[in-house]
């Protein structure tokens, strides 16, 4: 569903149907991985005599429940209790004391009734003499200026219900201030008051410091005594939840079973620990078909989607991945899962196959790095990382590998994906076999050292690891053109071809719209430099910038950079028609990009390079005409580009560079300081209008991009020396680079686009 300008989309982007195909492939891989041909394990109970030797056939890790329980009890016991320090007790005291004083000041009622009412409220006999003291201005000043501020300070430190409240907590306490929730850990009991100590200290304040007589002191305690209550309270529920959370978060205590370990010998009495190990081996036994492994493998594989979803940032998670990306992932995943299963079945079968296929080290020859290299040429980095993780997991599962083999695949995939992503030419791809070979051999050697591998198999494993790099390179060279052709991807090498100025579209732009061509060249250079500065895809951004205005080929004469001093065609058009022509160049640019097969990435960036900005000049002109004719105000939506707003760093940088380069032509005497101020105003305007909200550009990125734009534009508008006239008295000709002042960026009738 697409959103109209100015409207909010209430529906989320639907999941791509290609994801369903990919999930079907994952389910098929889960089914294949559940097929095993290994002997079962026999279990003996504690106290029984083992009738045979039992040797572990795999490395396992199991939970020691008794040790885990002891550890959790210890951790829960050491969790400090939570005490709440609340301001409500003081507020309760202040409010009720104020209410009592207000009630005592009532002189229109019967004094005896007032006394009786106050005694009832305070649950204490109040004398008329006390009420008279309460009514005195001296007492009111004492309460307002001395007693209540002292009480507020005392309550701020904490008042406990009774002394020794912290004595039983040797592990310290957590003091939580309400309502801020700020917590402070005290390893020793904090210095606080209890209610009795609070009263004693208050009495000392009145007696010794303020020199008040006993009548006044009794009046003070009669007033505030009934409302004194602790504000430092043990929070039993929060303490229980904290203990529960830390117990849940605590890692269980594990023990290990190692492959080849003699768990129990024949004729030996089985111990409880041996029984636990046998039960663990039995629970993880391998058979011809493990039905529970199918949903387990599928579930674990699907959990990788959580990582993908989180890595997409402000985008729509897995919804942001297109159909073709899921289909490409499904194709590559299916190919490698089938290849891994074929290799594993060939290794354990009785068929007469070459020795290298029967080796237990053949798994090191599976070219997972090649799959990562192919995907790195077309997929975003987050999606490619997800694919490498998932492929490493699935292939390791298919061949019955362990965490060391998984690490081998994962390391090779991540490194080779990075190498391929940085390759500029196909020659660079060929040279990538050298670092990949070194990586495969070194990582294989590390796995052998960790596993204490068999000596006679190390040479075979090294050969497989070396051939892994060869197979990976062949896959990149052979499979990448197929994916590029079938799914319409735009590889880095295709971008290099599109960047050639001999491309037909660029040639057409140079001939029919030379002003736009010159503008695109400058914008492309600005975009490339800025993209490198902020860590975006510089090549993609530069190529998209070269083609971002190809839609102007349809009506080049309606844009000022192509008029060369001729009559402005917009003078004969209504503002709405002019705006429609300007807006249409984005749609026509996308159509031309698809027609000339520039790739979906280029087409998307062309469609986003104006976002939903307003064509200010024609909008204000239309408003003025409507006011002059007494018509209704024009709609702003009719003068906005349809969007969408930039959805990537590359699109955001292109929008900024396009706006800054076009509007910089309006500068008179473009000194470096004026250029810098102009750049900052354009960036600030687009940022404040929300055009960059979806571009993932941070404030640091905007600052770096602005500095890059300033450096380039300063070089373009640099000052030249004044050459002496050939003849005296003749007027100095104008410099070729001199420009006329034009309206600001949004107000340009021809180059608002």
XYZ file of C-alpha atoms in Angstrom:
753
model
C 0.000 0.000 0.000
C 1.384 3.423 -0.897
C 0.832 6.563 1.155
C -0.403 9.758 -0.432
C 1.523 12.922 0.386
C 0.431 14.425 3.659
C -1.302 11.218 4.782
C -0.099 8.676 7.297
C -0.065 5.019 6.437
C -2.039 3.054 8.992
C -1.134 -0.320 7.558
C 2.285 -1.910 7.793
C 4.114 -3.002 4.730
C 3.066 -6.617 4.037
C 5.576 -9.415 4.268
C 7.096 -10.231 0.851
C 5.903 -13.492 -0.693
C 9.534 -14.347 -1.433
C 9.949 -14.825 2.315
C 7.515 -17.747 2.090
C 9.691 -19.430 -0.531
C 12.747 -18.894 1.648
C 10.991 -20.407 4.677
C 10.041 -23.452 2.604
C 13.727 -23.908 1.771
C 14.609 -23.592 5.468
C 11.994 -26.228 6.305
C 13.437 -28.557 3.660
C 16.911 -28.042 5.090
C 15.573 -28.848 8.572
C 14.100 -32.103 7.298
C 17.331 -33.089 5.582
C 19.391 -32.328 8.677
C 17.222 -34.662 10.763
C 18.337 -37.699 8.743
C 21.232 -39.489 10.502
C 22.674 -43.037 10.414
C 24.320 -43.632 13.787
C 23.978 -46.222 16.539
C 21.735 -45.533 19.568
C 22.964 -45.234 23.152
C 21.937 -47.650 25.967
C 21.096 -46.171 29.385
C 21.940 -47.806 32.747
C 20.456 -46.607 36.025
C 22.555 -45.661 39.039
C 23.500 -48.777 40.997
C 23.191 -51.141 38.028
C 26.113 -53.080 36.596
C 26.953 -51.995 33.029
C 26.777 -54.864 30.555
C 28.864 -53.078 27.898
C 31.243 -50.213 27.349
C 29.551 -46.921 26.486
C 31.654 -44.330 24.691
C 30.443 -40.818 23.864
C 30.004 -40.388 20.134
C 29.776 -36.601 20.233
C 30.686 -33.576 22.271
C 27.838 -32.566 24.574
C 27.190 -30.081 27.308
C 24.540 -30.766 29.946
C 23.168 -28.929 32.928
C 24.165 -30.007 36.441
C 20.819 -29.332 38.078
C 21.937 -29.758 41.673
C 24.868 -27.389 41.257
C 22.623 -24.968 39.381
C 20.062 -25.026 42.197
C 22.728 -24.392 44.834
C 24.168 -21.527 42.827
C 20.754 -19.928 42.304
C 19.935 -20.139 46.003
C 23.232 -18.485 46.845
C 22.731 -15.731 44.273
C 19.169 -15.065 45.508
C 20.377 -14.879 49.099
C 23.083 -12.357 48.198
C 20.675 -10.061 46.343
C 20.328 -6.873 48.455
C 16.789 -5.941 49.519
C 15.069 -2.879 48.082
C 13.926 -0.053 50.380
C 11.743 2.747 49.004
C 12.464 6.318 50.085
C 9.168 8.128 49.450
C 8.338 11.844 49.745
C 4.707 10.991 50.512
C 5.255 10.766 54.293
C 6.477 14.337 54.495
C 3.728 15.569 52.181
C 1.202 13.735 54.359
C 2.602 15.434 57.473
C 2.703 18.881 55.880
C -0.819 18.704 54.467
C -2.492 17.415 57.623
C -0.610 19.782 59.901
C -1.690 22.677 57.675
C -5.293 21.473 57.768
C -5.226 21.296 61.587
C -3.831 24.828 61.857
C -6.493 26.139 59.489
C -9.195 24.425 61.533
C -7.751 25.809 64.756
C -7.833 29.377 63.387
C -11.617 29.263 62.943
C -13.028 31.761 65.439
C -16.603 31.877 64.214
C -17.464 28.428 65.667
C -17.921 27.439 69.263
C -14.391 27.051 70.782
C -15.433 23.901 72.599
C -16.698 22.341 69.378
C -13.445 23.261 67.625
C -11.420 21.704 70.453
C -13.534 18.564 70.478
C -13.300 18.236 66.678
C -9.535 18.614 66.712
C -9.189 16.109 69.540
C -11.273 13.621 67.615
C -9.266 14.122 64.404
C -5.930 13.823 66.183
C -7.126 10.991 68.442
C -5.675 12.880 71.390
C -7.047 15.300 73.978
C -6.236 18.848 72.858
C -6.495 21.639 75.399
C -7.764 25.108 74.723
C -4.356 26.440 75.711
C -2.752 24.376 72.943
C -5.252 25.705 70.421
C -4.457 29.254 71.496
C -0.759 28.556 70.941
C -1.534 27.135 67.496
C -3.393 30.329 66.597
C -0.531 32.617 67.533
C 1.516 34.141 64.731
C 4.706 33.236 66.567
C 3.793 29.542 66.475
C 2.790 29.719 62.826
C 6.144 31.311 61.978
C 7.925 28.671 64.029
C 6.232 25.876 62.085
C 6.699 27.494 58.672
C 10.277 28.697 59.078
C 11.869 26.227 61.488
C 10.027 23.003 62.152
C 8.705 22.050 58.729
C 11.971 22.789 56.822
C 13.819 20.722 59.454
C 11.313 17.894 59.034
C 11.643 18.045 55.239
C 15.422 17.740 55.503
C 15.110 14.851 57.950
C 12.662 12.995 55.717
C 14.921 13.555 52.705
C 17.613 11.490 54.446
C 15.102 8.760 55.324
C 13.083 7.900 58.403
C 12.730 4.233 59.344
C 9.985 2.683 61.400
C 12.245 1.354 64.143
C 15.963 1.240 64.945
C 18.061 -1.623 63.650
C 15.889 -2.146 60.579
C 18.992 -2.831 58.448
C 20.801 -5.011 60.981
C 19.745 -8.321 59.409
C 20.913 -7.417 55.909
C 24.613 -8.179 55.867
C 24.819 -8.030 52.058
C 23.816 -4.363 51.969
C 20.637 -2.679 50.755
C 19.358 -0.917 47.626
C 17.828 2.479 48.434
C 15.355 3.550 45.737
C 14.219 7.182 45.685
C 10.635 7.736 44.615
C 9.297 8.860 42.239
C 12.582 9.277 40.298
C 13.457 5.602 40.749
C 17.157 6.384 41.266
C 18.808 3.570 43.202
C 21.848 3.642 45.497
C 23.611 0.548 46.770
C 24.801 0.684 50.386
C 27.141 -2.103 51.404
C 26.718 -0.952 55.002
C 23.618 0.374 56.716
C 22.946 3.985 55.606
C 22.781 6.798 58.149
C 19.037 7.330 58.694
C 16.645 8.213 61.507
C 13.869 6.194 63.070
C 10.653 7.702 64.428
C 11.838 7.816 68.051
C 15.181 9.361 67.109
C 13.319 11.861 64.897
C 11.205 12.972 67.856
C 14.237 13.229 70.125
C 16.155 15.310 67.589
C 13.155 17.567 67.070
C 12.824 18.035 70.835
C 16.533 18.943 71.026
C 16.032 21.459 68.215
C 13.143 23.138 70.015
C 14.663 22.977 73.501
C 18.335 23.697 72.908
C 18.593 25.555 69.579
C 15.319 27.494 69.472
C 14.951 27.916 73.283
C 11.254 27.072 73.259
C 9.419 26.416 76.509
C 7.613 23.194 77.300
C 4.185 24.583 76.371
C 5.348 25.382 72.827
C 7.156 22.062 72.517
C 4.064 20.159 73.588
C 2.004 22.172 71.085
C 4.437 21.211 68.295
C 4.331 17.499 69.142
C 0.574 17.596 69.614
C 0.307 18.989 66.082
C 2.726 16.788 64.145
C 2.949 13.707 66.373
C -0.182 11.966 65.028
C 1.062 12.408 61.453
C 4.605 11.134 61.845
C 5.225 7.945 59.928
C 8.290 6.361 58.296
C 9.170 7.041 54.666
C 11.858 4.358 54.381
C 9.927 1.131 53.769
C 11.041 -2.356 52.759
C 9.602 -3.195 49.310
C 8.992 -6.906 49.561
C 7.466 -7.343 46.089
C 10.247 -5.498 44.246
C 12.871 -7.415 46.236
C 11.208 -10.697 45.293
C 11.058 -9.734 41.626
C 14.722 -8.675 41.654
C 15.722 -12.013 43.103
C 13.567 -13.802 40.571
C 15.088 -11.830 37.678
C 18.659 -12.479 38.719
C 17.906 -16.177 39.226
C 16.354 -16.409 35.758
C 19.258 -14.510 34.191
C 21.864 -16.695 35.840
C 23.535 -19.201 33.575
C 23.030 -22.817 34.609
C 26.019 -24.862 35.718
C 27.104 -27.107 32.868
C 29.255 -30.188 32.610
C 30.814 -31.511 29.425
C 30.873 -34.849 27.665
C 33.671 -35.173 25.147
C 33.650 -37.269 22.032
C 35.514 -40.534 22.624
C 35.136 -40.284 26.405
C 34.554 -43.633 28.153
C 31.335 -42.947 30.027
C 31.019 -46.352 31.693
C 32.932 -49.644 31.391
C 31.504 -53.154 31.250
C 31.095 -54.703 34.746
C 31.312 -51.308 36.454
C 28.634 -50.139 38.884
C 26.974 -47.049 37.425
C 27.159 -43.862 39.524
C 24.510 -41.070 39.503
C 26.889 -38.847 37.517
C 27.391 -41.576 34.894
C 23.635 -42.074 34.696
C 23.190 -38.372 34.002
C 25.762 -38.538 31.214
C 24.109 -41.628 29.701
C 20.719 -39.957 29.807
C 22.194 -36.881 28.155
C 23.740 -38.974 25.394
C 20.475 -40.830 24.953
C 18.520 -37.595 24.757
C 20.893 -36.431 22.015
C 21.148 -39.795 20.323
C 21.389 -39.865 16.561
C 19.278 -42.169 14.446
C 18.176 -42.497 10.871
C 15.479 -39.883 11.487
C 15.130 -37.451 14.354
C 11.591 -36.072 14.056
C 11.993 -33.555 16.871
C 15.074 -32.154 15.179
C 12.941 -30.843 12.315
C 10.964 -28.236 14.301
C 14.032 -27.548 16.453
C 16.285 -26.803 13.509
C 13.557 -24.792 11.825
C 12.897 -22.791 14.981
C 16.575 -22.003 15.534
C 16.952 -21.011 11.896
C 13.942 -18.729 12.173
C 15.403 -17.082 15.276
C 18.060 -15.606 13.014
C 15.242 -13.443 11.644
C 15.195 -11.658 14.987
C 18.796 -10.615 14.395
C 17.946 -9.491 10.882
C 14.938 -7.524 12.114
C 16.953 -5.732 14.795
C 19.822 -4.966 12.423
C 17.559 -3.091 10.013
C 17.317 -0.086 12.338
C 14.478 2.296 11.491
C 13.517 0.337 8.452
C 10.755 -2.236 8.524
C 12.938 -5.144 9.629
C 12.290 -8.230 7.531
C 9.557 -6.286 5.728
C 12.244 -4.088 4.196
C 13.735 -7.060 2.311
C 12.417 -7.349 -1.234
C 10.969 -10.408 -2.974
C 14.000 -10.898 -5.149
C 16.379 -10.780 -2.168
C 14.438 -13.566 -0.463
C 14.343 -15.590 -3.688
C 18.083 -15.159 -4.207
C 18.700 -16.228 -0.616
C 16.400 -19.222 -1.107
C 18.263 -20.288 -4.255
C 21.726 -19.989 -2.694
C 20.623 -21.671 0.548
C 18.991 -24.596 -1.267
C 22.087 -25.111 -3.407
C 24.499 -25.255 -0.483
C 22.235 -27.335 1.765
C 21.877 -29.948 -0.982
C 25.611 -29.822 -1.662
C 26.399 -30.330 2.035
C 23.956 -33.213 2.318
C 25.384 -34.873 -0.773
C 28.927 -34.606 0.614
C 27.861 -36.011 3.994
C 25.945 -38.953 2.480
C 28.817 -39.698 0.134
C 31.223 -39.775 3.063
C 29.257 -42.316 5.122
C 28.037 -44.466 2.233
C 29.654 -47.689 1.058
C 29.908 -46.511 -2.526
C 33.310 -46.533 -4.232
C 34.038 -42.818 -4.371
C 37.302 -40.871 -4.596
C 39.265 -40.733 -1.377
C 38.864 -36.981 -0.966
C 35.058 -37.421 -0.756
C 35.401 -40.174 1.865
C 37.631 -38.088 4.131
C 36.185 -36.926 7.438
C 37.744 -33.532 6.692
C 35.747 -32.995 3.512
C 33.443 -30.550 5.314
C 36.317 -28.025 5.317
C 36.106 -27.912 1.534
C 32.500 -26.677 1.348
C 32.754 -23.167 -0.134
C 30.485 -21.229 2.240
C 32.820 -18.272 1.763
C 31.928 -18.314 -1.931
C 28.233 -18.041 -1.094
C 29.006 -15.095 1.180
C 31.014 -13.448 -1.602
C 28.188 -13.834 -4.118
C 25.595 -12.430 -1.731
C 27.885 -9.559 -0.697
C 27.838 -8.293 -4.276
C 24.069 -7.748 -4.237
C 22.597 -7.715 -0.740
C 22.799 -5.068 2.003
C 25.390 -5.688 4.661
C 22.874 -6.611 7.388
C 21.051 -9.082 5.145
C 24.334 -10.564 3.925
C 25.520 -11.048 7.518
C 22.231 -12.756 8.325
C 22.658 -15.053 5.308
C 26.228 -15.987 6.303
C 25.114 -16.822 9.839
C 22.189 -18.897 8.623
C 24.167 -20.736 5.937
C 26.964 -21.538 8.384
C 24.436 -22.919 10.846
C 22.478 -24.977 8.293
C 25.520 -26.457 6.551
C 27.164 -27.294 9.888
C 23.958 -29.031 10.893
C 23.754 -30.963 7.625
C 27.260 -32.419 7.946
C 26.930 -33.075 11.686
C 29.620 -30.569 12.573
C 30.327 -28.770 15.837
C 30.881 -25.226 16.959
C 34.447 -25.246 15.601
C 33.260 -26.060 12.089
C 30.565 -23.409 12.439
C 33.242 -20.894 13.416
C 35.326 -21.944 10.402
C 32.424 -21.309 8.022
C 31.399 -18.096 9.768
C 34.881 -16.596 9.785
C 35.491 -17.397 6.125
C 32.088 -16.074 5.096
C 32.376 -12.762 6.940
C 35.924 -12.070 5.801
C 35.351 -12.985 2.164
C 32.137 -10.951 2.064
C 34.145 -7.947 3.247
C 36.864 -8.587 0.647
C 34.362 -8.882 -2.219
C 32.480 -5.805 -1.048
C 35.691 -3.773 -1.366
C 36.679 -5.124 -4.793
C 36.627 -2.424 -7.463
C 37.244 -4.586 -10.555
C 37.031 -8.224 -11.595
C 40.811 -8.378 -11.340
C 40.426 -7.562 -7.657
C 38.047 -10.516 -7.380
C 40.657 -12.809 -8.915
C 43.301 -11.557 -6.511
C 40.971 -12.237 -3.573
C 41.887 -15.932 -3.736
C 45.194 -15.218 -2.001
C 43.893 -13.798 1.296
C 41.007 -16.282 1.276
C 43.388 -19.239 0.874
C 45.531 -18.018 3.749
C 42.446 -17.490 5.908
C 40.998 -20.945 5.203
C 44.241 -22.759 5.917
C 45.010 -20.793 9.096
C 41.476 -21.133 10.474
C 41.457 -24.863 9.649
C 44.772 -25.238 11.478
C 43.293 -23.465 14.488
C 40.345 -25.877 14.508
C 42.735 -28.846 14.368
C 44.683 -27.509 17.353
C 41.500 -26.954 19.357
C 40.146 -30.418 18.567
C 43.528 -32.182 18.836
C 42.879 -33.670 15.395
C 44.250 -36.987 14.110
C 47.676 -36.654 12.549
C 47.015 -38.654 9.409
C 44.021 -36.478 8.526
C 45.611 -33.055 8.937
C 47.125 -33.064 5.450
C 43.802 -34.004 3.867
C 42.054 -31.295 5.851
C 44.606 -28.698 4.759
C 44.071 -29.656 1.127
C 40.301 -29.308 1.533
C 40.726 -25.920 3.209
C 42.995 -24.736 0.369
C 40.562 -25.927 -2.292
C 37.782 -24.126 -0.420
C 39.190 -20.819 -1.661
C 39.344 -22.085 -5.253
C 35.750 -23.303 -5.159
C 34.646 -20.014 -3.568
C 36.304 -17.937 -6.291
C 34.731 -20.071 -9.034
C 31.337 -19.626 -7.406
C 31.704 -15.845 -7.283
C 32.760 -15.673 -10.935
C 30.178 -18.176 -12.144
C 27.136 -17.598 -9.956
C 27.169 -13.811 -9.640
C 26.406 -13.151 -13.343
C 23.529 -15.632 -13.136
C 21.973 -13.909 -10.132
C 22.557 -10.502 -11.716
C 20.769 -11.566 -14.878
C 17.945 -13.581 -13.302
C 17.055 -11.211 -10.469
C 18.028 -7.911 -12.062
C 20.654 -6.977 -9.482
C 23.072 -4.122 -9.921
C 26.509 -5.333 -8.968
C 29.501 -3.143 -8.225
C 30.895 -3.968 -11.635
C 27.689 -2.877 -13.319
C 27.875 0.363 -11.362
C 31.382 0.888 -12.670
C 30.031 0.422 -16.201
C 27.143 2.825 -15.592
C 29.588 5.421 -14.270
C 31.218 5.659 -17.703
C 30.336 8.973 -19.346
C 29.987 7.091 -22.638
C 26.692 5.595 -21.498
C 23.846 6.477 -23.914
C 21.725 8.185 -21.270
C 24.597 10.399 -20.138
C 25.480 11.180 -23.736
C 21.858 12.128 -24.401
C 21.874 14.298 -21.289
C 25.095 16.023 -22.366
C 23.705 16.845 -25.825
C 20.085 17.728 -25.047
C 20.384 19.071 -21.494
C 23.986 20.257 -21.063
C 23.148 22.395 -18.032
C 21.578 19.448 -16.265
C 24.538 17.293 -17.299
C 26.996 19.746 -15.764
C 24.882 19.961 -12.623
C 24.789 16.141 -12.362
C 28.567 15.870 -12.705
C 29.135 18.310 -9.847
C 26.484 16.677 -7.668
C 28.013 13.249 -8.328
C 31.428 14.448 -7.145
C 29.889 16.034 -4.041
C 27.876 12.910 -3.296
C 30.833 10.567 -3.709
C 33.001 12.546 -1.304
C 30.223 12.908 1.272
C 29.287 9.220 1.056
C 32.862 8.213 1.773
C 32.938 10.601 4.727
C 29.812 9.126 6.373
C 30.469 5.480 5.515
C 27.747 5.089 2.864
C 28.030 3.258 -0.467
C 30.037 5.870 -2.365
C 29.902 4.107 -5.736
C 26.140 3.575 -5.679
C 25.569 7.144 -4.517
C 27.796 8.616 -7.233
C 26.182 6.626 -10.037
C 22.683 7.498 -8.808
C 23.699 11.173 -8.653
C 24.857 11.046 -12.267
C 21.403 9.821 -13.318
C 19.202 11.557 -10.738
C 17.926 14.211 -13.192
C 17.567 12.107 -16.362
C 13.836 12.766 -16.208
C 14.590 16.287 -17.469
C 15.397 14.798 -20.867
C 11.667 14.824 -21.624
C 11.366 18.625 -21.276
C 14.880 20.049 -20.870
C 13.908 23.576 -21.938
C 11.653 23.977 -18.876
C 14.639 23.941 -16.524
C 16.719 27.086 -16.124
C 20.105 25.448 -16.418
C 19.214 24.463 -19.989
C 17.709 27.797 -21.158
C 20.955 29.726 -21.649
C 19.352 33.162 -21.437
C 16.330 32.335 -23.587
C 12.784 33.248 -22.634
C 11.524 31.384 -19.580
C 8.763 29.046 -20.765
C 7.167 29.105 -17.333
C 6.160 32.728 -17.854
C 3.328 31.528 -20.103
C 2.163 28.744 -17.788
C 0.063 28.722 -14.651
C 1.920 27.961 -11.420
C 0.161 24.626 -11.043
C 1.156 23.550 -14.557
C 4.755 24.619 -13.951
C 4.830 22.667 -10.712
C 3.359 19.642 -12.488
C 6.144 19.761 -15.097
C 8.809 20.004 -12.406
C 7.294 17.180 -10.370
C 6.984 14.946 -13.425
C 10.731 14.824 -13.991
C 11.104 12.497 -10.983
C 8.531 10.021 -12.284
C 9.966 10.199 -15.798
C 13.455 9.658 -14.394
C 12.321 6.469 -12.667
C 10.669 5.296 -15.892
C 13.830 5.952 -17.903
C 15.920 4.129 -15.307
C 13.722 1.053 -15.600
C 13.561 1.326 -19.383
C 17.357 1.409 -19.652
C 17.728 -1.259 -16.918
C 19.807 0.849 -14.584
C 18.661 -1.331 -11.682
C 16.126 -1.017 -8.886
C 18.625 0.654 -6.563
C 19.277 3.508 -8.998
C 15.565 3.881 -9.776
C 14.711 4.053 -6.069
C 17.321 6.747 -5.418
C 16.051 8.775 -8.377
C 12.528 8.579 -6.983
C 13.663 9.719 -3.528
C 16.076 12.522 -4.357
C 13.428 15.245 -3.860
C 11.501 13.505 -1.111
C 8.305 15.423 -0.389
C 9.769 18.937 -0.577
C 7.657 21.936 -1.493
C 8.154 23.877 -4.751
C 8.106 27.162 -2.870
C 8.290 29.623 -5.757
C 5.250 28.397 -7.664
C 3.347 27.692 -4.455
C 3.674 31.304 -3.306
C 2.966 32.550 -6.810
C -0.218 30.494 -6.943
C -1.222 31.834 -3.515
C -0.748 35.410 -4.648
C -2.842 34.816 -7.762
C -5.594 33.147 -5.731
C -5.684 36.054 -3.267
C -5.778 38.580 -6.079
C -8.754 36.781 -7.690
C -10.503 36.163 -4.384
C -10.337 32.396 -4.865
C -9.839 29.708 -2.238
C -6.255 29.148 -1.058
C -4.298 26.638 -3.110
C -3.524 23.224 -1.667
C 0.055 22.742 -0.599
C -0.030 19.049 -1.592
C -0.354 20.032 -5.262
C 3.037 21.717 -5.098
C 4.935 18.968 -3.292
C 6.954 16.170 -4.789
C 5.185 12.823 -4.275
C 8.076 11.184 -2.439
C 8.948 8.929 -0.862
C 11.388 10.694 1.426
C 14.993 9.429 1.358
C 15.149 5.946 2.853
C 18.920 5.500 2.949
C 22.070 7.454 3.594
C 22.779 7.526 -0.127
C 19.372 9.037 -0.939
C 19.709 11.622 1.825
C 23.147 12.696 0.626
C 21.899 13.020 -2.969
C 18.997 15.211 -1.810
C 21.372 17.469 0.139
C 23.947 17.734 -2.636
C 21.283 18.421 -5.279
C 19.660 21.174 -3.218
C 22.950 22.767 -2.182
C 24.574 22.725 -5.634
C 21.497 24.127 -7.381
C 20.888 26.899 -4.859
C 24.593 27.775 -4.568
C 24.338 29.377 -8.013
C 22.272 32.146 -6.403
C 25.169 33.254 -4.216
C 26.655 36.660 -4.963
C 30.377 36.830 -4.189
C 30.509 33.218 -2.916
C 33.178 33.524 -0.263
C 33.989 30.438 1.854
C 32.046 31.836 4.811
C 28.967 32.554 2.667
C 29.148 29.104 1.116
C 29.374 27.531 4.563
C 26.418 29.517 5.847
C 24.419 28.663 2.735
C 25.140 24.935 3.137
C 24.152 25.014 6.796
C 20.875 26.790 6.021
C 19.903 24.209 3.357
C 20.792 21.262 5.601
C 18.935 22.815 8.530
C 15.855 23.488 6.373
C 15.626 19.917 5.053
C 16.332 18.481 8.497
C 13.664 20.605 10.195
C 11.099 19.690 7.538
C 11.624 16.001 8.337
C 12.878 15.094 4.874
C 15.886 13.234 6.325
C 14.028 11.332 9.040
C 14.147 7.999 7.202
C 17.639 8.374 5.753
C 19.562 7.062 8.796
C 21.821 10.133 8.602
C 22.965 11.181 12.079
C 23.862 14.713 13.123
C 27.504 13.691 12.928
C 26.936 12.463 9.351
C 25.279 15.758 8.429
C 28.212 17.686 9.843
C 30.746 15.583 7.931
C 28.727 15.833 4.709
C 28.396 19.620 5.120
C 32.155 19.985 5.576
C 32.731 17.911 2.446
C 30.251 19.978 0.415
C 31.891 23.167 1.649
C 35.347 21.988 0.593
C 34.164 21.055 -2.906
C 32.050 24.177 -3.520
C 34.815 26.404 -2.224
C 37.089 24.840 -4.825
C 34.501 25.424 -7.549
C 33.874 29.061 -6.598
C 37.505 29.917 -5.895
C 38.674 33.455 -6.696
C 40.911 34.151 -9.660
C 43.511 36.886 -10.061
C 42.559 39.946 -12.060
C 44.392 40.030 -15.353
C 45.557 43.485 -16.586
C 43.650 44.903 -19.562
C 45.418 44.727 -22.861
C 44.584 48.369 -23.622
C 44.210 51.267 -21.246
C 40.823 52.830 -20.856
C 38.897 49.767 -21.941
C 36.340 48.337 -19.545
C 37.340 45.082 -17.954
C 35.190 42.237 -19.288
C 33.070 40.238 -16.887
C 34.493 37.033 -15.605
C 33.084 33.963 -17.323
C 31.968 32.432 -14.028
C 29.867 35.489 -13.010
C 26.244 34.538 -12.310
C 23.010 36.465 -11.888
C 21.220 36.291 -8.545
C 18.343 33.816 -8.633
C 15.651 32.966 -6.106
C 16.494 30.505 -3.370
C 16.466 26.750 -3.986
C 12.780 26.143 -3.313
C 11.781 29.210 -5.334
C 13.536 28.340 -8.597
C 10.957 27.984 -11.373
C 13.161 25.700 -13.410
C 15.628 24.197 -10.981
C 13.393 23.633 -8.033
C 13.805 20.007 -8.962
